[in-house]
Coordinates of C-alpha atoms and ligand atoms in Angstrom, one line a residue:
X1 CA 0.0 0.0 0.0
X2 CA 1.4 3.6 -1.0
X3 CA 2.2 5.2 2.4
X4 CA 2.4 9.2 2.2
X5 CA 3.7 11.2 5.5
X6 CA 2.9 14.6 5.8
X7 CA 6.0 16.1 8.3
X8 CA 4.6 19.3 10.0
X9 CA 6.5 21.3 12.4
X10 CA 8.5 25.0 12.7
X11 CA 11.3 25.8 11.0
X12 CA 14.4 23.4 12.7
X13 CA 12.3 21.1 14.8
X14 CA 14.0 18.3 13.1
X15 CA 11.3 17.7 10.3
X16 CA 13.9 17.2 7.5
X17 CA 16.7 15.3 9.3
X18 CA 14.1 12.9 10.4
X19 CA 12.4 12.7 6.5
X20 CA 15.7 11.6 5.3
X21 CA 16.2 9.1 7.9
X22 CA 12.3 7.7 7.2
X23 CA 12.6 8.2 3.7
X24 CA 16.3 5.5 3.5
X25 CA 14.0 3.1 6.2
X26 CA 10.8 3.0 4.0
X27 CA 12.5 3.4 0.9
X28 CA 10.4 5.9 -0.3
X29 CA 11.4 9.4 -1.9
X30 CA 11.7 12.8 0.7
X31 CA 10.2 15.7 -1.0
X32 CA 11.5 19.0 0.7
X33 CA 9.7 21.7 -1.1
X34 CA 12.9 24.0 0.8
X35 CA 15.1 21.8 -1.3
X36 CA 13.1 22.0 -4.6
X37 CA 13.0 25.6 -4.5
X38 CA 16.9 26.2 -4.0
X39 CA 17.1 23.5 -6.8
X40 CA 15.7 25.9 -8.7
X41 CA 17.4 29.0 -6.9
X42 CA 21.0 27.8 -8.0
X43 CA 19.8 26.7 -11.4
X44 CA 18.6 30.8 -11.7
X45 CA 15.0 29.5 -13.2
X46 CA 12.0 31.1 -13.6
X47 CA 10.6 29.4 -10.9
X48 CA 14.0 29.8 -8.7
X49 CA 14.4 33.8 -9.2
X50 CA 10.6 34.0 -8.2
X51 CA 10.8 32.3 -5.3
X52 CA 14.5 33.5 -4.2
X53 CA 12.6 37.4 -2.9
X54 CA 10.1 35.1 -0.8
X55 CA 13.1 32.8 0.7
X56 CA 15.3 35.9 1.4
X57 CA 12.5 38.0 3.5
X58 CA 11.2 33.9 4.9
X59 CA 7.8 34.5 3.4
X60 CA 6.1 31.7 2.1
X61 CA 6.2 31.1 -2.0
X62 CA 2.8 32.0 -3.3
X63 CA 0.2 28.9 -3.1
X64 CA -0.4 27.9 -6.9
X65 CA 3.4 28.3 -7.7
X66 CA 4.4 25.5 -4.3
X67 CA 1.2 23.4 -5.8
X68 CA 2.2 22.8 -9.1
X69 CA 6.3 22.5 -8.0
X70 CA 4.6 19.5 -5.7
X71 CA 2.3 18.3 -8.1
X72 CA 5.0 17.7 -11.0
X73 CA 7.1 16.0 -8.4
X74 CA 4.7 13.5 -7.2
X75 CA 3.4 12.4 -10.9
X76 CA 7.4 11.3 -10.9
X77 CA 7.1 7.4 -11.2
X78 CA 9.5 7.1 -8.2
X79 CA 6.3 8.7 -6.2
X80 CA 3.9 5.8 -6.6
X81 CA 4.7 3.7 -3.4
X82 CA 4.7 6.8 -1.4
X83 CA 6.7 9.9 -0.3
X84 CA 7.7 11.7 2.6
X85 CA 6.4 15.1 2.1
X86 CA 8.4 18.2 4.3
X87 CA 7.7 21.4 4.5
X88 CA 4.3 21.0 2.8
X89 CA 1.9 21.2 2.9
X90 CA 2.1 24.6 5.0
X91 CA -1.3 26.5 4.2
X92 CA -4.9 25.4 4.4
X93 CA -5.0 25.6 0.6
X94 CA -2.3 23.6 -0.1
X95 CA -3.6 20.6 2.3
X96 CA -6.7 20.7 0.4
X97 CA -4.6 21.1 -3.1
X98 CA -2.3 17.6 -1.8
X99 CA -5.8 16.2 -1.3
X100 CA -6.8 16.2 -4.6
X101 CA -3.1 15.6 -6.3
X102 CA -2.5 12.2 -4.3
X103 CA -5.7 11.2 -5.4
X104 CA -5.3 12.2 -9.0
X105 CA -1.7 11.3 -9.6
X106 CA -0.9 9.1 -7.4
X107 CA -4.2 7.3 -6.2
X108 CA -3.3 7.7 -2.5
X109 CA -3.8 9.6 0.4
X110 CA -2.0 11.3 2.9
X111 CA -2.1 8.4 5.7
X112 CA 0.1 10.3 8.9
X113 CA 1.2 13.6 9.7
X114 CA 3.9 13.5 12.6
X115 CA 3.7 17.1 14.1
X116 CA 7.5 17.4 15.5
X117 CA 7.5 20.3 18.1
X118 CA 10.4 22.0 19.9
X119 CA 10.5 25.4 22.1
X120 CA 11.7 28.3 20.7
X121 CA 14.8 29.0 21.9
X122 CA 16.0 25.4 20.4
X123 CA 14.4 26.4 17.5
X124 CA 16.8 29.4 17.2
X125 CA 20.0 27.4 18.4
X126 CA 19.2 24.4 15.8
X127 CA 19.1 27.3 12.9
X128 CA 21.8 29.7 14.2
X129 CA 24.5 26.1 13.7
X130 CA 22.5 24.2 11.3
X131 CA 25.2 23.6 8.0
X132 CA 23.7 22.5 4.8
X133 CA 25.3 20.4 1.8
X134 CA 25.8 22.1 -1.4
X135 CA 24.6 19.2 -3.5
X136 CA 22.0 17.5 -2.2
X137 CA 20.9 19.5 1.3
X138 CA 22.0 16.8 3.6
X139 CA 21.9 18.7 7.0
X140 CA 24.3 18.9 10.1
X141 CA 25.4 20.7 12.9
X142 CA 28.0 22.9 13.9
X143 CA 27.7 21.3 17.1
X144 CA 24.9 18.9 17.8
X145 CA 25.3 16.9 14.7
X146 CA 28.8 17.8 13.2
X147 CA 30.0 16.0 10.2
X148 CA 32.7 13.9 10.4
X149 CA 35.0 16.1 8.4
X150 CA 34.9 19.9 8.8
X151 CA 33.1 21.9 6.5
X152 CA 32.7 18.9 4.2
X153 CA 29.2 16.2 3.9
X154 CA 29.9 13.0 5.3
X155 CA 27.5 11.7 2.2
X156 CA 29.3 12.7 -0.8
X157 CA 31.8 15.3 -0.1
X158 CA 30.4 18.5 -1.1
X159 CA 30.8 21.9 0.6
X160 CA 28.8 22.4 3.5
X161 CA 27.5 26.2 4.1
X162 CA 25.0 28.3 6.0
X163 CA 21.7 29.5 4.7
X164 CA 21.4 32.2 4.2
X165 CA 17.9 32.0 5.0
X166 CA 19.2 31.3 8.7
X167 CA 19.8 34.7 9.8
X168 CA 18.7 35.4 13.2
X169 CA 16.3 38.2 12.0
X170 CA 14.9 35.5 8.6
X171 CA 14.6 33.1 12.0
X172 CA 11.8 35.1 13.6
X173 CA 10.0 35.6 10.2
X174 CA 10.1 32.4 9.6
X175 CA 8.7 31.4 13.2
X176 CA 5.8 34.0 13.1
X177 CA 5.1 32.9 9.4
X178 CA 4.6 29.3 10.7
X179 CA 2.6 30.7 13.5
X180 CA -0.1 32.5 11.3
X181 CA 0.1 30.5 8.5
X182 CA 0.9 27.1 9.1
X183 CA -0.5 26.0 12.7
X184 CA -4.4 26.0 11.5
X185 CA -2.8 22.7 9.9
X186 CA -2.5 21.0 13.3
X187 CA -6.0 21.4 13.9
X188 CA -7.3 20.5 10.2
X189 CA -5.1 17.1 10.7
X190 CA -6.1 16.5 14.1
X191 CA -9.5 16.6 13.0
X192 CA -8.6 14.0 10.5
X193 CA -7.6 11.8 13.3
X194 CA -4.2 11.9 11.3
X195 CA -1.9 14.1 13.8
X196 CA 0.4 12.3 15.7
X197 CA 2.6 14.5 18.0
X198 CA 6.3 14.1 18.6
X199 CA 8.8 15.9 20.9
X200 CA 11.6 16.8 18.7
X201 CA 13.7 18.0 21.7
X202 CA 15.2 14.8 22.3
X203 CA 18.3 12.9 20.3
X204 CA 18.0 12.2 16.9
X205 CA 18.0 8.2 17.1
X206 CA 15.2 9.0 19.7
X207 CA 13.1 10.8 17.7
X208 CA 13.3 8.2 14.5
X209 CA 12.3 5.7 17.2
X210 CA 9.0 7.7 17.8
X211 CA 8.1 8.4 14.3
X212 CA 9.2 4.6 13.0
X213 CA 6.9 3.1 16.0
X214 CA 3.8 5.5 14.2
X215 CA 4.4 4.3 11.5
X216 CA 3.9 1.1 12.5
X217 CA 1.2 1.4 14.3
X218 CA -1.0 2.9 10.8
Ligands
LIG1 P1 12.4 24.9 4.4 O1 13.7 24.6 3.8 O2 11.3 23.9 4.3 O3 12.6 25.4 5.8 P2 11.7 25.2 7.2 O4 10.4 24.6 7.1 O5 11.8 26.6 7.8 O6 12.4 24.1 7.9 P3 13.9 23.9 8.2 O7 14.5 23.3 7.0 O8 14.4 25.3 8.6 O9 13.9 23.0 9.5 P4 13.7 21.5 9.7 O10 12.5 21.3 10.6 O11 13.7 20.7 8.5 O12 15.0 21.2 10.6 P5 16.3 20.4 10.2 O13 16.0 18.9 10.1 O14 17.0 21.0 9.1 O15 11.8 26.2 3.7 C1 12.6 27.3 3.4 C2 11.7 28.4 2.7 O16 11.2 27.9 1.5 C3 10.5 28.8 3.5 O17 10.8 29.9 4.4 C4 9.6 29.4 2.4 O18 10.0 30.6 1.9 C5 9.9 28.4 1.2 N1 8.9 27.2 1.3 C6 9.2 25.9 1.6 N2 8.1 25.1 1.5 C7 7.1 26.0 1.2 C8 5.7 25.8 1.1 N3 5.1 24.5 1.3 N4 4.9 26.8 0.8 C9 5.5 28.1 0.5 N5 6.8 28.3 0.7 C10 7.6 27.3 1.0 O19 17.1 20.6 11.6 C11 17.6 21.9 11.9 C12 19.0 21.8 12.6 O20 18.8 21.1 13.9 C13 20.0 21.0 11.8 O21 21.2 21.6 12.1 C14 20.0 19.6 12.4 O22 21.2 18.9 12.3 C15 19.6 19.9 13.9 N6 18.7 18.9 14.5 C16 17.6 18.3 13.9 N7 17.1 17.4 14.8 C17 17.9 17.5 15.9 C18 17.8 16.8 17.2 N8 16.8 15.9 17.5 N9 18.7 17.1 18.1 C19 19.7 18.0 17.9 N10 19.8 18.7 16.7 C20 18.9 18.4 15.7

């Protein structure tokens, strides 16, 4: 059965380190829409140079432009069996739109939606360190998840750099974005009986433990 996972949270709870861990474990594809859009940004697109002024300020993309980016991804044939969907959706509209895509495309629905949480000053601290690989976004910490090699991804090699989005002051916008925009979503997937909370503020390893056991018990 295709298994699609909705990963809600703020900005650095841990939803897209925990994504790519699910993702290798169910063998299923991790669509970041972050990563999607600064696919785009460093190829200088259409789509890229458009989004790049929302990124910079940490305003959300406009809704149809994030729908149809999702919707081309999941009519990908590696998308039938499921995906691990992070950082969308992240308006009311585009739950609805992922409604109607999955059932469209892909003949599925979205099954869970682990809601990872964190308090705010973690938040902030997980951002402020967080190190990103040039080539394929793998994610570490300056600190709390270094790579094995300085400056360099332990998966292939690449450069690892900050953000830019991760200014402190992009930060709050970002958090305060989430709050008005994206937390009517816990509700609408509560009400689903879909919502599954995790605390995020604990280890890694301890977290994947939590979200694997959900998704066993589905
Ligand atoms: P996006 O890239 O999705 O950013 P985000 O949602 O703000 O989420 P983050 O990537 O910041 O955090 P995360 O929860 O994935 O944390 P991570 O695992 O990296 O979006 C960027 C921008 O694109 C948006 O602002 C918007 O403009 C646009 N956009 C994207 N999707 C959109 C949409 N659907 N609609 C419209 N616009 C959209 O972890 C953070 C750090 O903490 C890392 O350093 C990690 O190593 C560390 N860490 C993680 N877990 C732990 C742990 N348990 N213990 C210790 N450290 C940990």
């Amino acid at each position: 059965m295709s298994v699609y996972i909705v990963m809600l949270g703020p900005p650095g709870a841990g939803k897209g380190t925990q994504a790519a861990v699910l993702a290798k474990k169910l063998a299923i594809p991790h669509i970041s829409t972050g990563d999607l859009f600064r696919h785009h940004m460093r190829e200088k697109s259409e789509l890229g140079r458009l989004a790049q002024s929302f990124i910079d300020r940490g305003d959300l993309v406009p809704d149809e432009v994030t729908i149809a980016m999702v919707r081309e991804r999941l009519a990908q044939p590696d998308c039938r069996r499921g995906a691990i969907l992070d950082g969308f959706p992240r308006t009311t509209a585009q739950a609805e739109a992922i409604e109607h895509t999955l059932q469209d495309v892909c003949r599925g629905c979205v099954r869970l939606v682990p809601f990872v949480t964190a308090p705010a000053a973690t938040l902030v601290d997980r951002l402020a360190g967080r190190l990103t690989c040039r080539a394929k976004g793998h994610v570490y910490h300056r600190t709390l998840n270094p790579p094995r090699v300085a400056g360099t991804c332990d998966v292939d090699g690449s450069e690892l750099y900050q953000r830019d989005d991760d200014s402190e002051e992009t930060v709050r916008r970002r958090i305060q974005v989430y709050s008005e925009q994206t937390t009517p979503l816990i509700e609408y997937y509560r009400d689903k009986g879909m919502l599954v909370e995790i605390d995020g503020d604990r280890p890694i390893e301890d977290v994947t433990a939590d979200l694997m056991a959900a998704v066993k018990a589905d």
